[in-house]
XYZ file of C-alpha atoms in Angstrom:
661
model
C 140.315 182.145 -93.409
C 141.997 182.301 -89.592
C 142.033 179.703 -86.237
C 139.758 178.270 -85.667
C 140.021 177.501 -81.998
C 141.002 181.794 -81.621
C 137.174 181.821 -83.815
C 134.826 179.833 -81.136
C 136.948 180.577 -78.474
C 135.911 184.231 -79.143
C 132.116 183.755 -79.937
C 132.336 181.113 -76.934
C 134.414 184.152 -74.962
C 130.883 186.391 -76.231
C 128.115 183.447 -74.879
C 129.229 183.507 -71.948
C 128.933 186.648 -71.810
C 125.604 187.239 -72.649
C 124.325 184.927 -70.289
C 126.104 186.296 -67.196
C 123.985 189.022 -68.231
C 120.684 188.277 -69.248
C 121.156 185.657 -65.086
C 121.807 188.843 -63.623
C 119.001 190.218 -65.889
C 115.970 187.428 -64.268
C 117.806 188.144 -61.097
C 116.917 191.661 -60.706
C 113.650 190.951 -62.064
C 112.339 188.032 -59.539
C 109.085 188.362 -60.966
C 106.944 185.618 -63.300
C 106.679 187.718 -65.908
C 110.836 187.172 -66.770
C 110.462 183.879 -67.160
C 109.750 184.321 -70.805
C 114.085 185.094 -70.773
C 114.604 181.530 -69.494
C 113.902 179.759 -72.948
C 115.956 182.982 -74.612
C 118.337 181.967 -71.813
C 118.321 177.559 -72.156
C 119.141 178.020 -75.991
C 122.015 179.659 -75.304
C 123.446 177.043 -72.526
C 122.554 174.589 -75.242
C 124.620 176.262 -77.662
C 127.079 176.690 -75.157
C 127.675 173.480 -74.312
C 128.047 172.050 -77.656
C 130.940 175.100 -78.607
C 133.341 173.514 -75.859
C 132.680 170.078 -77.552
C 133.767 171.801 -80.600
C 136.369 173.120 -78.871
C 137.906 170.884 -76.821
C 137.874 168.193 -79.407
C 139.611 171.179 -82.375
C 142.518 171.923 -79.111
C 142.717 167.888 -79.097
C 143.090 168.058 -82.363
C 145.942 170.707 -82.191
C 147.572 169.096 -79.089
C 148.126 166.115 -81.175
C 149.674 168.105 -84.148
C 151.802 170.071 -82.708
C 153.298 167.911 -80.145
C 154.028 165.886 -83.992
C 156.606 169.059 -84.681
C 155.903 170.093 -87.859
C 158.750 171.411 -89.570
C 158.626 175.443 -88.550
C 160.943 175.142 -85.605
C 158.077 176.572 -82.975
C 158.263 179.944 -80.667
C 157.775 179.294 -77.239
C 157.491 181.745 -75.825
C 154.712 183.037 -78.676
C 153.094 179.271 -77.534
C 153.515 180.790 -73.621
C 151.137 183.467 -74.814
C 148.873 181.080 -76.082
C 148.846 178.367 -73.064
C 148.183 181.504 -70.543
C 146.058 183.952 -72.787
C 144.085 181.209 -72.903
C 143.395 180.661 -68.691
C 143.368 184.379 -68.030
C 140.062 184.071 -70.517
C 139.246 181.213 -68.828
C 139.631 182.578 -65.595
C 138.099 186.326 -66.514
C 135.809 185.562 -69.468
C 134.972 189.640 -68.966
C 137.795 190.795 -69.028
C 138.976 193.063 -72.390
C 142.179 193.159 -73.316
C 144.169 191.389 -69.880
C 147.965 192.312 -69.876
C 150.280 189.853 -71.086
C 153.372 189.356 -69.724
C 156.151 185.875 -70.203
C 159.247 186.148 -69.981
C 162.021 183.508 -69.863
C 163.848 183.109 -66.027
C 167.136 184.629 -65.531
C 167.555 182.092 -62.844
C 167.279 178.451 -63.550
C 165.971 177.119 -60.219
C 162.651 179.128 -60.531
C 162.100 177.747 -63.947
C 162.644 178.424 -67.387
C 159.590 180.244 -68.138
C 157.897 182.517 -66.300
C 154.215 184.451 -66.639
C 154.050 188.201 -64.829
C 150.497 188.992 -65.800
C 148.677 189.421 -61.951
C 150.095 192.343 -60.797
C 149.465 194.386 -63.940
C 146.372 192.526 -63.976
C 145.590 193.893 -60.856
C 146.311 197.057 -61.610
C 143.562 197.193 -63.992
C 141.059 195.373 -62.735
C 141.549 198.070 -59.719
C 141.887 201.252 -62.030
C 138.621 199.340 -64.594
C 136.241 197.903 -61.549
C 137.187 199.738 -58.821
C 138.252 196.150 -57.056
C 141.550 195.691 -54.717
C 142.356 191.511 -55.579
C 146.091 190.105 -54.238
C 148.047 189.529 -57.287
C 149.046 185.882 -55.884
C 145.028 184.692 -55.856
C 144.976 186.373 -59.136
C 147.462 184.374 -60.622
C 146.221 181.516 -58.405
C 143.170 181.005 -60.643
C 145.314 181.654 -63.624
C 146.859 178.610 -63.267
C 144.253 176.309 -62.454
C 142.864 177.041 -65.729
C 145.691 176.371 -67.484
C 144.564 174.568 -70.657
C 146.301 170.952 -70.957
C 149.052 171.686 -73.557
C 152.196 169.822 -75.336
C 154.516 171.622 -73.116
C 154.407 172.590 -70.114
C 155.158 170.485 -67.080
C 154.064 171.526 -64.186
C 153.943 175.356 -62.175
C 155.231 177.341 -59.425
C 153.828 180.393 -58.008
C 156.922 182.615 -56.180
C 156.920 186.272 -55.208
C 153.809 188.037 -54.915
C 152.396 186.783 -57.726
C 154.826 184.969 -60.573
C 154.106 181.765 -61.669
C 157.195 179.728 -62.086
C 156.878 178.101 -65.807
C 158.888 174.396 -65.968
C 159.094 173.219 -69.511
C 158.485 169.312 -70.209
C 162.155 168.182 -71.583
C 161.225 165.835 -73.527
C 159.159 168.011 -75.949
C 162.357 170.613 -75.979
C 164.342 167.485 -76.747
C 161.158 166.920 -79.770
C 162.079 169.833 -81.287
C 165.330 169.888 -81.498
C 165.141 166.309 -83.323
C 162.675 168.282 -85.905
C 165.770 171.253 -85.791
C 167.810 168.621 -86.321
C 165.817 166.788 -89.594
C 164.501 170.029 -90.923
C 166.940 171.621 -90.889
C 167.196 175.703 -89.005
C 162.960 176.418 -90.520
C 161.335 179.693 -89.871
C 157.801 180.106 -87.430
C 154.821 179.578 -90.233
C 153.829 182.913 -91.037
C 150.465 183.106 -91.224
C 150.405 186.115 -94.578
C 153.443 186.489 -96.699
C 153.486 189.857 -96.840
C 155.362 192.714 -99.248
C 158.580 194.133 -97.766
C 160.291 197.553 -99.473
C 163.772 198.152 -97.885
C 165.060 201.727 -98.576
C 168.868 201.067 -97.358
C 172.561 202.227 -98.489
C 171.266 205.260 -100.683
C 174.838 206.676 -102.165
C 175.087 209.896 -104.223
C 176.345 209.256 -107.657
C 179.912 211.222 -108.874
C 180.566 211.153 -105.401
C 182.543 207.805 -103.580
C 180.645 205.860 -101.037
C 182.053 206.950 -96.886
C 181.679 205.785 -94.133
C 179.113 207.316 -93.717
C 176.890 204.889 -95.631
C 178.398 201.754 -94.032
C 176.047 202.335 -91.361
C 172.535 202.097 -93.216
C 174.435 199.522 -95.968
C 174.777 196.989 -92.927
C 171.993 197.454 -91.383
C 169.971 197.548 -94.477
C 171.139 193.885 -96.040
C 170.404 192.512 -92.530
C 166.391 193.720 -92.162
C 166.302 192.743 -95.696
C 168.568 188.705 -94.808
C 165.742 188.746 -91.894
C 162.979 188.766 -93.968
C 163.318 187.065 -96.303
C 163.857 184.220 -94.237
C 161.208 184.955 -92.493
C 159.700 184.631 -96.123
C 158.603 188.170 -96.934
C 158.845 188.721 -100.299
C 161.221 191.771 -100.416
C 162.204 194.328 -102.288
C 166.055 195.839 -101.448
C 165.617 199.255 -103.213
C 168.488 201.914 -103.788
C 167.556 204.827 -104.001
C 170.900 207.401 -104.925
C 170.950 210.666 -105.585
C 171.893 210.984 -108.893
C 169.604 214.052 -110.742
C 169.552 217.957 -109.592
C 170.843 220.797 -110.103
C 175.123 219.035 -109.790
C 174.344 216.931 -112.598
C 174.859 220.170 -114.942
C 178.027 221.193 -113.479
C 179.475 217.738 -113.885
C 178.065 217.412 -117.494
C 179.310 221.102 -118.182
C 183.366 220.279 -116.338
C 182.788 216.805 -118.370
C 182.211 218.950 -122.139
C 185.093 220.342 -121.352
C 187.404 218.220 -120.490
C 186.115 215.199 -123.210
C 185.071 216.794 -125.631
C 184.641 214.036 -127.626
C 182.382 211.895 -124.939
C 179.613 210.686 -127.245
C 181.896 209.034 -129.649
C 184.726 208.020 -127.144
C 184.103 206.635 -123.350
C 186.177 209.207 -121.128
C 188.712 207.875 -118.734
C 187.049 209.191 -115.722
C 189.271 207.087 -113.078
C 188.714 209.462 -109.979
C 185.268 210.570 -109.324
C 185.358 212.013 -106.936
C 187.921 214.252 -107.544
C 186.121 214.489 -111.376
C 183.815 216.021 -109.338
C 185.452 218.573 -107.605
C 187.199 219.853 -109.818
C 183.431 220.566 -111.495
C 182.285 222.699 -108.298
C 185.834 224.272 -108.315
C 184.341 225.308 -111.060
C 181.059 225.705 -110.608
C 182.101 227.888 -107.347
C 184.643 229.904 -109.191
C 184.082 231.261 -113.048
C 180.876 232.318 -113.610
C 180.409 231.582 -117.547
C 180.624 228.073 -116.004
C 177.796 228.621 -113.314
C 175.845 229.477 -116.205
C 176.237 227.087 -118.508
C 175.990 224.076 -116.123
C 172.916 225.701 -115.488
C 171.547 225.490 -118.994
C 173.337 221.631 -118.636
C 170.463 221.475 -115.941
C 167.707 222.358 -118.111
C 169.190 219.998 -121.533
C 169.399 217.580 -118.763
C 165.206 218.079 -118.139
C 163.963 217.859 -121.270
C 165.492 214.811 -122.032
C 168.138 215.687 -124.732
C 170.302 212.151 -126.095
C 173.473 214.677 -126.317
C 172.502 215.589 -122.057
C 171.391 211.823 -121.028
C 174.155 209.959 -122.486
C 176.780 212.113 -120.518
C 175.078 211.806 -117.205
C 174.636 207.935 -118.071
C 178.806 208.122 -118.876
C 179.022 209.606 -115.393
C 176.597 207.178 -113.408
C 177.945 204.448 -114.697
C 181.866 205.159 -113.229
C 179.982 205.956 -109.821
C 177.635 202.484 -110.170
C 180.978 200.217 -110.904
C 182.591 201.769 -108.003
C 179.832 201.254 -105.669
C 179.453 197.610 -106.940
C 182.934 197.469 -105.330
C 182.072 198.159 -102.408
C 178.283 195.368 -102.851
C 180.484 193.104 -103.603
C 183.514 193.085 -100.783
C 180.427 192.924 -98.580
C 177.856 190.935 -100.305
C 174.945 193.272 -100.235
C 172.239 192.400 -102.817
C 170.411 195.544 -103.774
C 168.544 197.543 -106.938
C 168.561 200.896 -107.938
C 165.958 203.272 -108.280
C 167.529 206.739 -107.540
C 165.868 210.333 -108.110
C 165.069 210.263 -111.523
C 162.759 207.241 -111.066
C 160.809 209.208 -110.282
C 160.889 212.629 -111.587
C 158.072 212.332 -113.407
C 155.837 210.424 -110.128
C 156.367 213.679 -108.727
C 153.830 215.784 -111.596
C 151.354 213.729 -110.239
C 151.941 213.394 -106.521
C 151.714 217.902 -106.131
C 148.228 217.852 -108.380
C 146.607 215.831 -105.928
C 147.927 216.996 -102.535
C 146.345 220.813 -104.663
C 143.555 218.908 -105.892
C 142.878 217.587 -101.813
C 143.204 221.442 -100.794
C 146.531 220.698 -99.422
C 148.757 223.596 -100.596
C 149.482 226.763 -99.446
C 151.600 229.539 -100.669
C 154.125 230.725 -98.855
C 156.662 233.270 -100.418
C 156.117 232.071 -104.005
C 157.497 228.461 -103.003
C 154.252 225.319 -102.879
C 153.813 223.722 -98.708
C 152.830 221.583 -97.110
C 151.168 221.304 -93.672
C 150.441 217.786 -92.195
C 148.856 217.706 -89.038
C 150.659 217.672 -85.874
C 154.131 218.499 -87.249
C 155.932 222.627 -87.167
C 157.813 221.977 -89.731
C 155.464 221.794 -93.338
C 156.522 220.059 -96.906
C 158.195 221.823 -99.222
C 156.257 220.777 -102.496
C 158.020 223.078 -105.417
C 160.167 225.488 -104.521
C 159.254 229.556 -105.415
C 161.665 228.552 -108.861
C 159.039 225.669 -109.798
C 161.055 223.012 -109.556
C 160.913 220.198 -106.432
C 162.400 219.530 -103.402
C 164.329 216.211 -101.323
C 160.211 215.842 -99.979
C 158.917 215.896 -103.380
C 161.088 213.257 -104.650
C 160.158 211.059 -100.168
C 156.422 211.281 -101.461
C 156.303 210.424 -104.442
C 158.246 206.791 -103.570
C 155.971 206.352 -100.402
C 153.256 206.451 -103.301
C 154.730 204.466 -105.823
C 155.499 202.196 -102.678
C 152.707 201.991 -101.676
C 150.306 202.045 -105.394
C 152.529 200.647 -107.282
C 154.395 198.140 -104.656
C 151.563 197.630 -103.250
C 153.841 197.445 -100.008
C 152.534 195.939 -96.935
C 156.037 196.834 -95.392
C 158.109 199.995 -95.390
C 161.383 199.725 -94.279
C 163.674 203.779 -94.490
C 167.500 203.046 -92.965
C 168.934 206.092 -92.875
C 170.801 208.502 -90.445
C 168.109 209.705 -87.733
C 169.085 213.399 -88.458
C 166.543 212.538 -91.099
C 163.999 211.440 -88.239
C 161.877 214.687 -88.381
C 162.210 214.810 -92.171
C 160.612 211.359 -92.074
C 157.852 211.398 -89.782
C 156.510 214.454 -91.737
C 156.337 212.844 -94.816
C 154.871 210.079 -93.305
C 152.401 212.612 -91.384
C 151.085 213.959 -94.979
C 150.803 211.161 -96.664
C 148.656 209.154 -94.404
C 146.604 212.813 -94.581
C 146.072 212.202 -97.606
C 144.861 208.836 -97.109
C 147.528 206.852 -98.929
C 148.041 204.555 -96.475
C 146.255 203.632 -92.642
C 149.129 203.036 -89.979
C 147.711 200.429 -88.377
C 147.479 198.758 -91.337
C 149.867 199.467 -93.043
C 154.001 198.992 -91.767
C 155.675 202.490 -92.477
C 158.329 203.344 -90.563
C 162.165 205.009 -90.309
C 164.462 203.057 -88.496
C 167.544 205.677 -88.103
C 170.811 205.748 -86.787
C 173.513 206.531 -85.362
C 176.631 208.431 -86.318
C 180.754 206.113 -86.544
C 182.811 207.940 -83.851
C 186.483 207.312 -84.612
C 188.325 206.411 -81.270
C 188.436 209.713 -79.953
C 185.250 209.865 -80.240
C 184.763 212.680 -82.656
C 183.619 211.851 -85.891
C 184.850 209.093 -87.955
C 187.909 211.255 -89.607
C 191.226 210.759 -91.649
C 194.481 212.429 -90.304
C 193.497 215.261 -92.912
C 190.063 215.832 -91.402
C 189.137 214.144 -94.599
C 185.334 211.682 -94.253
C 187.133 207.952 -94.478
C 186.362 206.351 -97.871
C 184.789 203.187 -97.532
C 186.648 201.062 -100.192
C 190.127 201.943 -98.047
C 188.603 200.867 -95.138
C 187.669 197.714 -96.282
C 190.630 197.240 -97.256
C 192.796 197.991 -94.125
C 190.271 195.425 -92.465
C 191.249 192.890 -94.900
C 194.686 193.717 -93.832
C 194.801 193.777 -90.355
C 193.134 190.785 -90.487
C 195.318 189.158 -92.117
C 197.961 189.878 -90.235
C 196.085 188.429 -87.001
C 195.793 185.187 -89.040
C 199.069 185.768 -89.116
C 199.761 185.748 -85.981
C 197.786 182.990 -85.230
C 200.272 181.144 -87.775
C 197.239 179.952 -89.355
C 198.827 180.791 -92.226
C 201.208 177.817 -91.205
C 198.157 175.203 -91.126
C 195.530 176.494 -93.920
C 195.784 176.537 -97.670
C 196.354 179.759 -99.961
C 192.781 179.783 -101.197
C 191.399 178.369 -96.876
C 193.764 181.163 -96.029
C 192.169 183.716 -98.784
C 188.451 182.526 -97.493
C 189.571 182.985 -93.817
C 190.815 186.772 -94.181
C 188.334 187.192 -96.250
C 185.325 185.825 -93.568
C 186.512 187.779 -90.717
C 187.347 191.332 -92.445
C 183.835 191.913 -93.419
C 182.156 189.511 -90.732
C 184.216 191.755 -87.833
C 183.284 195.139 -89.781
C 179.589 193.714 -90.308
C 179.596 192.752 -86.476
C 180.849 195.761 -84.773
C 178.715 197.804 -86.282
C 175.538 195.350 -86.537
C 176.654 194.227 -82.505
C 175.658 198.193 -80.943
C 172.325 199.720 -80.468
C 172.212 200.920 -84.044
C 170.058 203.856 -82.287
C 173.434 204.806 -80.591
C 176.346 206.593 -82.103
C 179.621 203.529 -81.996
C 183.042 203.673 -82.306
C 185.171 201.380 -84.670
C 187.637 200.302 -83.315
C 190.127 197.529 -85.837
C 191.372 196.031 -82.662
C 188.673 195.987 -80.338
C 186.163 193.836 -83.298
C 189.507 191.729 -84.936
C 190.070 190.675 -80.844
C 188.705 187.998 -80.314
C 187.356 187.737 -77.139
C 184.738 189.110 -75.651
C 180.719 189.815 -77.903
C 182.977 189.975 -81.016
C 182.925 188.638 -84.864
C 186.835 187.909 -84.330
C 184.841 184.914 -80.870
C 181.963 183.830 -82.913
C 183.789 183.091 -85.665
C 186.795 180.802 -83.820
C 183.812 179.071 -81.119
C 181.522 178.293 -84.588
C 184.723 176.306 -86.237
C 185.792 174.625 -82.601
C 181.799 173.403 -82.775
C 182.032 171.405 -86.191
C 185.238 170.446 -86.288
C 184.255 168.603 -82.975
C 182.058 166.382 -85.711
C 185.203 166.382 -87.658
C 187.876 165.064 -84.900
C 185.203 161.907 -83.992
C 185.299 161.354 -87.984
C 181.426 161.821 -88.585
C 180.240 162.391 -91.113
C 177.107 164.670 -91.811
C 175.316 161.353 -93.187
C 176.620 159.438 -89.824
C 174.917 162.784 -87.764
C 172.520 162.694 -89.664
C 170.608 158.738 -89.255
C 171.350 159.782 -84.921
C 169.296 162.420 -86.037
C 166.023 159.509 -86.981
C 167.223 157.587 -84.578
C 168.831 158.715 -81.574
C 167.006 160.888 -78.055
C 168.646 163.902 -78.024
C 168.645 163.781 -73.585
C 168.595 166.791 -71.698
C 169.330 165.380 -68.238
C 172.378 166.925 -67.022
C 172.416 170.730 -66.632
C 174.594 172.305 -69.161
C 172.878 170.304 -71.934
C 169.063 171.347 -70.577
C 170.690 175.047 -70.771
C 171.829 174.594 -74.230
C 169.092 173.281 -75.151
C 166.937 175.912 -74.074
C 168.719 178.169 -75.339
C 169.128 177.208 -79.339
C 165.293 176.903 -78.664
C 165.076 180.941 -78.360
C 166.076 181.066 -81.689
C 162.217 182.283 -83.018
C 161.428 184.740 -79.957
C 164.535 185.747 -80.347
C 163.684 186.762 -84.153
C 159.941 188.179 -83.143
C 161.357 190.298 -80.860
C 163.659 192.105 -83.923
C 161.344 191.579 -86.029
C 158.864 193.975 -84.443
C 161.847 196.384 -83.113
C 164.016 196.201 -86.106
C 167.109 196.590 -82.868
C 169.570 193.953 -85.143
C 172.315 193.700 -81.604
C 169.500 191.320 -79.822
C 170.743 188.497 -82.197
C 174.204 189.266 -82.034
C 173.744 189.497 -77.769
C 172.264 186.509 -78.207
C 174.472 184.228 -80.825
C 177.167 186.099 -78.144
C 175.139 183.414 -74.828
C 174.800 180.390 -77.648
C 178.801 180.632 -77.720
C 178.876 180.860 -74.143
C 175.980 178.478 -73.126
C 177.816 175.770 -75.712
C 181.469 176.164 -74.394
C 179.313 175.380 -70.529
C 177.792 172.024 -72.517
C 181.599 171.364 -73.330
C 183.382 171.915 -70.323
C 181.104 169.906 -68.638
C 179.650 166.804 -70.880
C 182.296 164.659 -72.568
C 180.835 164.963 -76.830
C 183.632 162.401 -77.584
C 185.666 159.870 -75.006
C 189.420 159.445 -75.956
C 192.086 157.127 -74.560
C 194.867 158.881 -72.181
C 196.975 157.684 -73.274
C 197.112 156.532 -77.614
C 194.667 159.441 -78.404
C 192.162 157.654 -79.999
C 187.930 158.135 -79.561
C 185.999 155.461 -77.676
C 183.505 156.744 -76.667
C 181.533 158.877 -79.225
C 177.876 160.104 -76.808
C 175.614 160.741 -80.000
C 173.383 162.508 -78.675
C 175.603 165.441 -77.235
C 177.146 165.591 -80.566
C 173.845 165.795 -81.862
C 173.478 168.827 -79.244
C 176.644 170.411 -81.320
C 175.168 170.046 -84.581
C 171.750 171.973 -83.461
C 174.444 174.576 -83.005
C 175.908 175.044 -85.648
C 173.066 174.889 -87.202
C 171.052 177.816 -85.941
C 174.607 179.715 -85.104
C 174.850 179.404 -88.884
C 171.852 180.211 -89.638
C 172.563 184.195 -87.771
C 175.805 184.277 -89.333
C 173.141 184.680 -92.817
C 171.003 187.515 -91.353
C 173.870 189.217 -90.071
C 175.283 189.039 -93.441
C 178.596 187.242 -92.413
C 180.090 183.970 -93.984
C 181.791 181.919 -91.904
C 184.152 179.148 -93.075
C 184.974 175.587 -92.026
C 188.251 176.564 -90.882
C 189.749 179.536 -89.234
């Protein structure tokens, strides 16, 4: 069931449009025969009046409900868009899809938000109706039609037609109290959608390297965002666990550990094992033939070969899990092998609809608007990544019934997924207007020399080596700050892990994922600027303020229930507004999947808090004794609200802060 206010507004708009049409028709006819229209017009006006009456009751009810502050956090930007959208519809009921632009104001002296629709509307009117209208006149008309609301204190028109918006400080104060009493709650969700995120995706029998770092970190953070917002999320690890390479691995396993069926083989270094088998495959013709025979046996599900395959997969999984444990990653494995039987059905479906062409023995599919075809069956009868990705997409659409499917892989695979998505739309699997299927690509990790990140010997950097180095460097940093002298061994270890893995994640997420980024431990561990180290220390300091004032959580809770959060000082107001922008930041990331926006916001919040703390005394102490003589509790509540928002931001980024550092 839709929003009743929206439904009534839509009906009113249609009625008024019809009234305008009938009035114009009556004026044009001007003869007795047109009198029959008059009764119809009167009837419409009467129904219109009833609708307006009912709409006003609904609006007042909705406003009262909003003023009481529901448990969920309000997206102020979205609410302002609703208000200005209603004003524009009231002023120009015949204008279809008028442009709507509301943004936070960059300069506080001009207000808190700004509606920039007037200029765009002037252009729309000029193009569609041939009317030359002054944007400032449009802004004035919008301003005159702003409905009564709980949020806006006043509006001012500036420049060529900007509408500056000043918020009611008392209402923002109520929103902050709601945050303190109910915690950081997501905005209301229209419908609970199913989301599938495909990320990490290493290859069995190969160690995870720095190339898997971005997919793992970015994908996990996207999942955390969707989960916080209330979606049903399936985290999938599409591992490479099938194919011809397993023939050579099993053949090598048979030679090196002939009793593998009864005694578990001690494969310590799977990477070395893979290299040995690959060398034999390239150099020994007999071994190569036997490897192909092993592939056939594996594909026919011979139990002995399935056991060998499982052994190799298990060794890999154990190594992958070490990385996932360090980074606190939860993920469900569903590899290439899962889709083997499903690929047969996919090819048959494309053939049945006449979408398959033959090309030198291959079966290919051309999708509309795409230059490159998909190869669904090779000339030797085998399947390809194209086939398995089509099968995976179909399974996620029809079996999982996903509403949103996100693929987190490097940007180099963008063209491939573009063709796969186009083929899926062509065959009718999904409508992009209904189901969101998207490739969230990312750039490569560079070394400090601005070249692809590798070891000194030129090898790919192993991910576990990178994480171990992070732990070593974070401990050095903590000791440099003498934290080992004030923290217990357990606290020091927690701080070490928080800084090491938090900095590695944040360094990745704080860059626009589309771009390459330079990996530098020195930069990510710097506690100045937009880094995890700076934010983690800032968070710890904020959390310590209440502790230093001997105020526990019970006292803060009681204060939240009884104390108004005053926002009279400019720095209090700036911090309060910054805190309440959190829902609109999350909405933006939901739209574009660019997580650096959250990092930028957390950095802005931390620096805004510092300005507030330097200008507004939360605790006043006796200068001689150092004893606390006064606590400004409303400011302590602002500290608590800042810590709550930062903690939730860290949680979405997958960063685990500690109480002491």
